[in-house]
XYZ file of C-alpha atoms in Angstrom:
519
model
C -10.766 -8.759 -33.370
C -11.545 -7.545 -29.410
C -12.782 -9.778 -27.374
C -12.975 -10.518 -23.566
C -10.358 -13.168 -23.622
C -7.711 -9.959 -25.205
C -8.413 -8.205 -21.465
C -4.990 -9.264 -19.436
C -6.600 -8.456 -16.442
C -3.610 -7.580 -14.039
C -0.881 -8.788 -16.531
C 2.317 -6.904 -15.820
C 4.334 -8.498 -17.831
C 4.962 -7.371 -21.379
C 6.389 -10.838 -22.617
C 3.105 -13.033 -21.250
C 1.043 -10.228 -22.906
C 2.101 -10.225 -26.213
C 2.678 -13.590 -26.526
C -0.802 -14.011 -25.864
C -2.107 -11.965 -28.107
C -3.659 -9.742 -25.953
C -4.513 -6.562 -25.799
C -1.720 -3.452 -25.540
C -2.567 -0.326 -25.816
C 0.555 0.471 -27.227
C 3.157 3.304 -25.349
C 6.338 2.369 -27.538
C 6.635 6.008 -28.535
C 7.866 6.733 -25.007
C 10.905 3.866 -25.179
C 11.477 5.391 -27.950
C 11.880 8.957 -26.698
C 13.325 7.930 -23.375
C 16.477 5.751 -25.381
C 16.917 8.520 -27.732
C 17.657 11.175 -25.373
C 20.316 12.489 -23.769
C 19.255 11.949 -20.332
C 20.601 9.216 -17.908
C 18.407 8.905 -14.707
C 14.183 8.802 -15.002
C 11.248 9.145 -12.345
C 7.540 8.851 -12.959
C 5.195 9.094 -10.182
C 1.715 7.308 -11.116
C -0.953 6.133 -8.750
C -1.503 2.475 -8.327
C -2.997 0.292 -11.129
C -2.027 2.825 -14.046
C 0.390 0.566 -15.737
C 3.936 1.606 -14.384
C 4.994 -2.361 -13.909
C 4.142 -2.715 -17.770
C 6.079 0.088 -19.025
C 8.604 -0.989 -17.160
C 8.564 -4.128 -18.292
C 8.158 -3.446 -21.685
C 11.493 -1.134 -21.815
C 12.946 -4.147 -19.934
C 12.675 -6.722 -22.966
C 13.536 -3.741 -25.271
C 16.909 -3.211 -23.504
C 17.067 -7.215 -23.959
C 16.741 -6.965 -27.736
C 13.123 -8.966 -27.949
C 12.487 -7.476 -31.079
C 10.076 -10.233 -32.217
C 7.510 -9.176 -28.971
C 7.530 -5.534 -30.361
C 6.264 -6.670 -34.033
C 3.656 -3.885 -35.141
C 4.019 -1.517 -32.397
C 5.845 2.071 -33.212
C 8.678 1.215 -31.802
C 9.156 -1.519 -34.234
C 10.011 0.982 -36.989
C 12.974 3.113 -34.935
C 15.978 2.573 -35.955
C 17.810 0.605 -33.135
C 20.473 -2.307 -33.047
C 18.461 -4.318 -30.848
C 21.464 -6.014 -29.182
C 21.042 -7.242 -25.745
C 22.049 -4.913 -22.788
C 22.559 -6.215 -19.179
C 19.130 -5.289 -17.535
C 18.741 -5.377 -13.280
C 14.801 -4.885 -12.449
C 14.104 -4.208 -9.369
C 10.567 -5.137 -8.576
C 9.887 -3.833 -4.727
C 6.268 -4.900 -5.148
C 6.278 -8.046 -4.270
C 6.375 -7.540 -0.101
C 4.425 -5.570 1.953
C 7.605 -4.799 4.169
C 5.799 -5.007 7.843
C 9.196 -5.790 9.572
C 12.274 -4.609 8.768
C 14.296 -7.323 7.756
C 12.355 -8.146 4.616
C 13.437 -5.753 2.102
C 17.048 -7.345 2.840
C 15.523 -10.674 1.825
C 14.115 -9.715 -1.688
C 16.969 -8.029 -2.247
C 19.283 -10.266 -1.075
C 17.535 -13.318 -3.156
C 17.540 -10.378 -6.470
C 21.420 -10.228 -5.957
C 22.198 -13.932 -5.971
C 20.780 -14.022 -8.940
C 22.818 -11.580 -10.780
C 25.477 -12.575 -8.840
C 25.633 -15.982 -10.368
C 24.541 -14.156 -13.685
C 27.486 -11.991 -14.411
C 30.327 -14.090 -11.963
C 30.919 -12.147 -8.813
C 32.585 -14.294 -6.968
C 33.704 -12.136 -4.054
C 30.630 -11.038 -1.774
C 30.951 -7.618 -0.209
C 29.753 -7.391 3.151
C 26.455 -4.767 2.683
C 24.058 -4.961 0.265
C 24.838 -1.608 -1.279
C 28.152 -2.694 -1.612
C 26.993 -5.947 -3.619
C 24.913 -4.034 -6.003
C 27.408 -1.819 -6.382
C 29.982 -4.617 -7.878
C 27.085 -6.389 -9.768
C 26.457 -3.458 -11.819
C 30.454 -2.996 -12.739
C 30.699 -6.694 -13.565
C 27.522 -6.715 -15.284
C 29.144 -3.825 -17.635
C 32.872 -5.440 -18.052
C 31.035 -9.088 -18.805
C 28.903 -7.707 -21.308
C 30.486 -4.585 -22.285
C 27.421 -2.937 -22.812
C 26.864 0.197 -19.836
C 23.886 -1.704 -17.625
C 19.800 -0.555 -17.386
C 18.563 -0.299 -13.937
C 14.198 -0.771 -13.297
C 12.920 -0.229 -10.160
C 9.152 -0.777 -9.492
C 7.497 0.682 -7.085
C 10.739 2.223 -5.686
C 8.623 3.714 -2.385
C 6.916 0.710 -1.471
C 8.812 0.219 1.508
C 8.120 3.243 2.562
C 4.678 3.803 1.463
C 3.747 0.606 3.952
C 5.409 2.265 6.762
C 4.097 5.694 7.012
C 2.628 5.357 10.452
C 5.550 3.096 11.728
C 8.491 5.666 12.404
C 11.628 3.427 13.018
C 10.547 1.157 9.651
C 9.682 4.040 8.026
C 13.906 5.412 8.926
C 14.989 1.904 8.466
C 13.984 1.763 4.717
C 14.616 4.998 4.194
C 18.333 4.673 5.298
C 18.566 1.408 3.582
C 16.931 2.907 0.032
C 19.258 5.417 -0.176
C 22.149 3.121 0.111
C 21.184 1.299 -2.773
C 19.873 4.120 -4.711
C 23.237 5.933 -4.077
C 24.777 3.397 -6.381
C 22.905 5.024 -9.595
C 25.649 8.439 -9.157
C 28.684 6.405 -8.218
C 28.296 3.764 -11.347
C 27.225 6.188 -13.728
C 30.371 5.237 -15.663
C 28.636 1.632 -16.032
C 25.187 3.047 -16.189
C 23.262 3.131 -19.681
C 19.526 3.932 -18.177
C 17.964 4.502 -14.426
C 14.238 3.904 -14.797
C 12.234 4.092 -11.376
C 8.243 4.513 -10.713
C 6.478 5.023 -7.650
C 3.129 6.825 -6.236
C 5.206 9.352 -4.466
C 8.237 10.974 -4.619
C 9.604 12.334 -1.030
C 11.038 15.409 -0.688
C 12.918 16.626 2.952
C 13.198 12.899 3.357
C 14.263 11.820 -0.003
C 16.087 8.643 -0.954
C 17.526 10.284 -3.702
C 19.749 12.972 -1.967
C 22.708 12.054 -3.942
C 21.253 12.676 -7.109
C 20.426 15.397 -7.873
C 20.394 14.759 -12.110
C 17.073 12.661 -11.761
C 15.049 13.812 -14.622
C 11.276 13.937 -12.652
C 8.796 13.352 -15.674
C 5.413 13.212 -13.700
C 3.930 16.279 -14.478
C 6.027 17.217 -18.172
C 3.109 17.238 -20.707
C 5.245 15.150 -23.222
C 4.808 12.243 -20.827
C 1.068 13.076 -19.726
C -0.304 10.000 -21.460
C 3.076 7.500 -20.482
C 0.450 5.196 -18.427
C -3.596 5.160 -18.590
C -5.666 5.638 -21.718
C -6.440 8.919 -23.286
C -9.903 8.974 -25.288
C -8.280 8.561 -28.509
C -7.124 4.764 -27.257
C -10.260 4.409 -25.819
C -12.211 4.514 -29.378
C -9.569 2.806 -31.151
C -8.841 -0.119 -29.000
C -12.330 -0.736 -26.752
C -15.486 0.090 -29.607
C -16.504 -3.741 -29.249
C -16.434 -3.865 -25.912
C -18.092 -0.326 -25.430
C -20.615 -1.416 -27.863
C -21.061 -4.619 -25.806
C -21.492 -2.325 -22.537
C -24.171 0.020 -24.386
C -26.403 -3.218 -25.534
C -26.301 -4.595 -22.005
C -27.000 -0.972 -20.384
C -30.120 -0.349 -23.052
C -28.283 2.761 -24.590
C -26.464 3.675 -27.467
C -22.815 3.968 -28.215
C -22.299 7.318 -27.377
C -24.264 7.406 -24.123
C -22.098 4.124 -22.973
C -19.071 6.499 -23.837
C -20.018 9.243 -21.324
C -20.888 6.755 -19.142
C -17.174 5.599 -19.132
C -16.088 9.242 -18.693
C -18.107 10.123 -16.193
C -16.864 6.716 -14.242
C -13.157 6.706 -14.980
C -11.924 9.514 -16.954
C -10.621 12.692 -15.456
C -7.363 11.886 -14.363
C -4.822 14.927 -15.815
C -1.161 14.512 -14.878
C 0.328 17.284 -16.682
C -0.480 20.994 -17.125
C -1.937 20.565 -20.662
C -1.894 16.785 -20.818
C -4.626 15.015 -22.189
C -7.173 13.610 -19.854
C -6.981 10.553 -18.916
C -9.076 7.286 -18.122
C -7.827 4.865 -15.175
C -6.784 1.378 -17.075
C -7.790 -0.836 -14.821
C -11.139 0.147 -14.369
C -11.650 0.564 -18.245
C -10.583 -2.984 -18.393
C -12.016 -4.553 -16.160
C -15.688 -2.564 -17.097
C -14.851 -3.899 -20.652
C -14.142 -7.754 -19.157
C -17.187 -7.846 -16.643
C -19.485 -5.739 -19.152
C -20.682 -3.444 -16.395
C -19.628 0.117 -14.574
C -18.118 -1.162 -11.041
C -15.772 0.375 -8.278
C -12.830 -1.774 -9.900
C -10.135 0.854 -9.026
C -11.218 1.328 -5.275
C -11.702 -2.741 -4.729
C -8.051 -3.088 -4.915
C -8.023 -1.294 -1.740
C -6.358 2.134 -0.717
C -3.907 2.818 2.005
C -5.961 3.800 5.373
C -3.747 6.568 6.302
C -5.371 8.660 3.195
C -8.653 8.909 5.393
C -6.536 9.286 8.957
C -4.437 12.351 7.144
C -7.722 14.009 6.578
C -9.305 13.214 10.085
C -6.074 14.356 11.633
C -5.272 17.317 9.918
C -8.525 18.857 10.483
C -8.901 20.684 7.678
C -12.412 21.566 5.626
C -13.059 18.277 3.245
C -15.057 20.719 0.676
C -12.109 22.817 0.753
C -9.090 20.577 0.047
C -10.906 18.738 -2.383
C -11.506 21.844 -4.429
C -8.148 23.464 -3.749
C -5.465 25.645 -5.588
C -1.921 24.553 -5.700
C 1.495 25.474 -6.883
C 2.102 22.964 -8.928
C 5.889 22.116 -7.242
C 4.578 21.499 -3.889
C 2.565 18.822 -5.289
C 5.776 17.021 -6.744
C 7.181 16.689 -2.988
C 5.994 14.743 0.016
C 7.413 15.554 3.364
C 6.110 12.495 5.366
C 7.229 13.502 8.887
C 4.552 16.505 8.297
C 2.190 14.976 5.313
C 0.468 17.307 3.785
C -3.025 15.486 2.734
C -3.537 17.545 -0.012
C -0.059 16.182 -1.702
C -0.840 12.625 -0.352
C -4.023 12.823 -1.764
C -2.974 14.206 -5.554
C -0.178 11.423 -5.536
C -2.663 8.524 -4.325
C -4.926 9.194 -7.338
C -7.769 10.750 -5.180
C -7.212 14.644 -6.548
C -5.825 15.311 -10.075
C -5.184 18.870 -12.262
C -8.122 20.431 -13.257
C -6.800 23.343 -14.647
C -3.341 25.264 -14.643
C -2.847 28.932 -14.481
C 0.205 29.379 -16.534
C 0.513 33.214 -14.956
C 1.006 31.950 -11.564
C 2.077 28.438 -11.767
C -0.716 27.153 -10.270
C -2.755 24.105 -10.552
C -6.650 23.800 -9.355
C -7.538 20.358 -8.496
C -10.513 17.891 -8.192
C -11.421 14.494 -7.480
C -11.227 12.522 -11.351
C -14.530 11.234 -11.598
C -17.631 9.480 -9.839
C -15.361 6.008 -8.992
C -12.657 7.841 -7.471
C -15.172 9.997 -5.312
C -17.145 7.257 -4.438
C -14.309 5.368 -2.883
C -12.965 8.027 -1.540
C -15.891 9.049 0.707
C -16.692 5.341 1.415
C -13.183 5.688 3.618
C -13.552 9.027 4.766
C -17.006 8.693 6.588
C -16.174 5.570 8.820
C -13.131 7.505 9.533
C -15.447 10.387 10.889
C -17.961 8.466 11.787
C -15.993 5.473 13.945
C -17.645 2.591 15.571
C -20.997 2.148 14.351
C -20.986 -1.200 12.164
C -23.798 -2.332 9.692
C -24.528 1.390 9.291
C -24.313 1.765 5.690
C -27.109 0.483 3.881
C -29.911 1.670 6.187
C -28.651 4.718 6.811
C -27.299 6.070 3.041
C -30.961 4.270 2.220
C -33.341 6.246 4.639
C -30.940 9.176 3.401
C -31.036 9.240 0.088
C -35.684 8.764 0.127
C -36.066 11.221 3.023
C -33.990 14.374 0.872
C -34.818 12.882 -2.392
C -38.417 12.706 -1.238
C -38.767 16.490 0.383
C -39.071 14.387 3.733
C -36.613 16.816 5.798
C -38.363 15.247 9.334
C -36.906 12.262 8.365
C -33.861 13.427 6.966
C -33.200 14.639 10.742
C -34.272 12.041 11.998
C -32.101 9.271 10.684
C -28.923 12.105 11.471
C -29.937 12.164 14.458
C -30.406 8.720 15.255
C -26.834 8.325 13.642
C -25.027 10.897 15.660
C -26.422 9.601 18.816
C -24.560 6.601 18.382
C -20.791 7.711 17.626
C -18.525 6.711 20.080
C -17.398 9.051 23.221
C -14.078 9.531 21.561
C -15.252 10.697 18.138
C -13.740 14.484 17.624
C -16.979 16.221 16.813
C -15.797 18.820 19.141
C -15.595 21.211 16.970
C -18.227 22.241 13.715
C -15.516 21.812 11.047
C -15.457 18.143 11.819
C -19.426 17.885 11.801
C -19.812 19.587 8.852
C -17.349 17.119 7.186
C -19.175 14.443 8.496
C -21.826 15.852 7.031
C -20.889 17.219 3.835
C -19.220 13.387 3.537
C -22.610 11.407 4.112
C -24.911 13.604 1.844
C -22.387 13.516 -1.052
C -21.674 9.599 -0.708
C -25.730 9.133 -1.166
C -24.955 11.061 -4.507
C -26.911 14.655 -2.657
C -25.497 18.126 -4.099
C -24.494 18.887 -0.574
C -22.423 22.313 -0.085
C -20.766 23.741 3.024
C -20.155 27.433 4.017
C -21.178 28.508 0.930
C -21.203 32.388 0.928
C -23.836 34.916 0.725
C -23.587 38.890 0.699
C -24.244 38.714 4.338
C -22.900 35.857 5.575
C -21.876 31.652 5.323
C -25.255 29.271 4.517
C -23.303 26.436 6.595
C -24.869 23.451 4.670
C -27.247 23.838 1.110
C -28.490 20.756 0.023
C -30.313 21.127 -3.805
C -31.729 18.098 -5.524
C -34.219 18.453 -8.699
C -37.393 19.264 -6.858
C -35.882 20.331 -3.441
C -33.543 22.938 -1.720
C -32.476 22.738 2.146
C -31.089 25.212 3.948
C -29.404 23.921 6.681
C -27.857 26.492 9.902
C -26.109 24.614 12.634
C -25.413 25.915 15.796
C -23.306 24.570 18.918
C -24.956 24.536 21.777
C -27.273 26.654 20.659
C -31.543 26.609 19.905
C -32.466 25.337 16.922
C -34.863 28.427 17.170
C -31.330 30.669 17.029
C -30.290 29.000 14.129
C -33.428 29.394 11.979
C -33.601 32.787 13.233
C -29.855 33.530 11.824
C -31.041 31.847 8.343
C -33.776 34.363 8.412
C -31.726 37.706 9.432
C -29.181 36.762 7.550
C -31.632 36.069 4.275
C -29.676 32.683 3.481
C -32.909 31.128 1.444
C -33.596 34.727 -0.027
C -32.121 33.872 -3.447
C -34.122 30.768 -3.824
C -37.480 32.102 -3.076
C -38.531 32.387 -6.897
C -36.777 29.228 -7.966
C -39.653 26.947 -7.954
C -38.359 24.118 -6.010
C -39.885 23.506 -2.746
C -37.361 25.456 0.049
C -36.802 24.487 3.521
C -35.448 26.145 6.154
C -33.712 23.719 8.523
C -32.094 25.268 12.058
C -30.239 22.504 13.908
C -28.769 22.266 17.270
C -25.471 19.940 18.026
C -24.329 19.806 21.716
C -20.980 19.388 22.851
C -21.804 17.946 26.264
C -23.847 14.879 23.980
C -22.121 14.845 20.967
C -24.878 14.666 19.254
C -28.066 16.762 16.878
C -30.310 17.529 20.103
C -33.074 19.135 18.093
C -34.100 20.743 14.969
C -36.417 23.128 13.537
C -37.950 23.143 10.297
C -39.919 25.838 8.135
C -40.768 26.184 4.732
């Protein structure tokens, strides 16, 4: 029966978890398709906190022939000799690799331990080297060909992105190891690795050029997460625990869920897919939460943005082939690759014709977090900000209050730091269009008429705003544009109660020197 105490909050390892009894959702099907194929050398790109550690794991006592911890799951029922093979995991998450020496430490203490294992006696001088020899003598001791699992095979790299000579360091040294997979093949049964990213111009993997990529096939869509089949079958106590404590029924606690944590799509016409550690911890703590974004997020996601200068609306709403996605070039980042392999954009639909993939921000948890580290990024300097403003916000639009709507931007603006760049009105409007849609506001930029750009509509369920901003410029200017240029002329029979807001932002101040309203 599902209770809390089946919710291995965290649990990575396959062993603990099934030995106590909790909860799997079970992805033996995949072990079972990797083992029986003909392929040698496997990459899956997830984000964080989707469960790569635990398939890994899980293949890792399958290779060792733990049959009994597999009892009832599909893979229980393949046919398979379950003897032992030699298995080398590789965990590179367990260091945050600040200097450069430390990856040669966990390394280093990994390699003793095999070392001892399988009876190398003779050390060779570089680490590359030493794997190199474990893996043969790991084969000829055994005589079974070896499995290699690296976790989190970037992770070095990922914590270095804004440190060049680390970042070339671990590169160099990565590759060195990872060069070992094509020169052993003879001894090699099965190359597993996971990561968030997989580089391209820089890639650690330039030797081997066999690695079978399976982050975006649709066979191995639903690898890690929890589609909403799994969901049903595995969580109905808990949902129905969530639905009692929200006052709602079953079904209404279920599109709760999706609206919080589903959304993720990996694949062209891969199921969607709900982030696990959210679901699990919702289903633990008995309440909707930011669970995904509290384990934090790297801080160069919001610089890439800030730096690159691009339209947030845009990029979050953006059209992609689907192989540039697969690729990161870090020297020249694109954000919106960084952002699709960080978890913050997935597919929202393909376009088989032209190979193309549109893309979105998952669901309300993802955006949420997302725009909770983009606006200090744009808006640097002011602390204790938050509450009061998103507060005085969120009442004056909600309220049809637009004086005080401009006011509290006003008052906000005025106190950005010097060195802010609002020196252009791309970056404003972002700062904008960030603020109104953190406070939950339908906020729109340069959204297009026949005659021209509205620069920002805000609609709620009673109220519309126009919004025209001009750089040093009259307010009077821009509400005279939003007339000529009939921006509010389509909303005129609507019924909602219109205004007509012309704003003026000065260079020289940095800051909304006046506004004009009419309705």
């Amino acid at each position: 029966m599902e209770d809390k105490e089946r919710y291995a909050i965290g649990q990575q390892d396959f062993k603990t978890l099934r030995e106590g009894n909790a909860l799997y959702i079970d992805k033996t099907a995949f072990i079972g398709k990797i083992v029986n194929s003909q392929t040698k050398y496997y990459f899956l790109a997830r984000p964080r906190r989707f469960g790569k550690s635990l398939f890994l794991s899980a293949l890792r006592y399958f290779f060792e022939g733990r049959r009994e911890l597999f009892k009832g799951l599909c893979i229980d029922s393949m046919e398979w000799d379950w003897e032992p093979y030699p298995v080398l995991h590789l965990d590179l998450n367990t260091d945050r690799y600040a200097e450069t020496g430390m990856l040669d430490g966990v390394l280093d203490n990994l390699f003793r331990e095999w070392e001892r294992e399988y009876g190398v006696e003779d050390k060779a001088e570089t680490l590359s080297s030493r794997f190199r020899n474990i893996i043969k003598a790991a084969h000829e001791k055994t005589g079974k060909q070896v499995v290699i699992l690296v976790d989190e095979y970037d992770k070095p790299l990922v914590g270095n992105l804004n440190r060049d000579d680390n970042f070339e360091h671990y590169r160099l040294k990565l590759a060195s190891i990872y060069s070992n997979f094509k020169s052993s093949a003879e001894h090699i049964r099965l190359v597993f690795l996971t990561g968030v990213s997989r580089f391209s111009k820089l890639s650690v993997f330039s030797d081997l050029n066999n690695l079978n990529d399976i982050s975006f096939e649709d066979g191995y869509a639903d690898i890690c997460g929890i589609t909403e089949k799994e969901l049903i079958e595995n969580f109905t106590t808990g949902i129905s625990a969530l639905a009692a404590k929200r006052k709602e029924d079953f079904a209404t606690a279920c599109a709760t869920l999706k609206k919080n944590y589903d959304g993720y799509r990996f694949a062209p016409e891969g199921s969607d897919i709900y982030n696990p550690w959210s679901v699990l911890n919702c289903m633990d703590k008995g309440r909707i939460g930011t669970y995904w974004n509290d384990t934090g997020a790297p801080s160069v996601i919001a610089e890439a943005l800030y730096e690159a200068d691009v339209d947030v609306e845009e990029i979050l709403n953006s059209e992609w082939k689907l192989n540039r996605l697969a690729g990161l070039d870090l020297r020249n980042a694109n954000p919106t690759a960084l952002l699709y392999q960080t978890g913050y954009l997935t597919i929202a639909d393909y376009d088989f014709e032209y190979d193309e993939v549109r893309l979105k921000v998952p669901n309300d948890e993802v955006r949420e977090g997302l725009f909770n580290d983009l606006l200090p990024v744009y808006m640097k300097g002011k602390e204790g900000w938050a509450e009061e403003v998103v507060f005085k916000l969120k009442k004056g639009i909600r309220n049809g209050d637009p004086e005080m709507m401009m006011k509290e931007l006003a008052a906000y603006f005025a106190g950005i730091p010097y060195d802010l760049k609002l020196d252009n009105e791309n970056n404003f409007h972002n700062a904008f269009y960030i603020l109104t849609t953190l406070i939950g506001i339908d906020a729109k930029a340069e959204v297009h008429t026949s005659d021209g750009r509205i620069d920002l509509l805000i609609e709620t369920p009673k109220f519309i705003y126009v919004i025209e901003l001009k750089y040093d410029a009259t307010p009077e200017e821009a509400l005279r544009q939003i007339e000529e240029k009939g921006y509010a002329r389509k909303f005129t029979t609507d019924g909602r109660r219109l205004f007509k807001i012309g704003v003026s932002f000065s260079s020289e101040t940095r800051s909304i020197d006046g506004w004009k309203i009419d309705e």
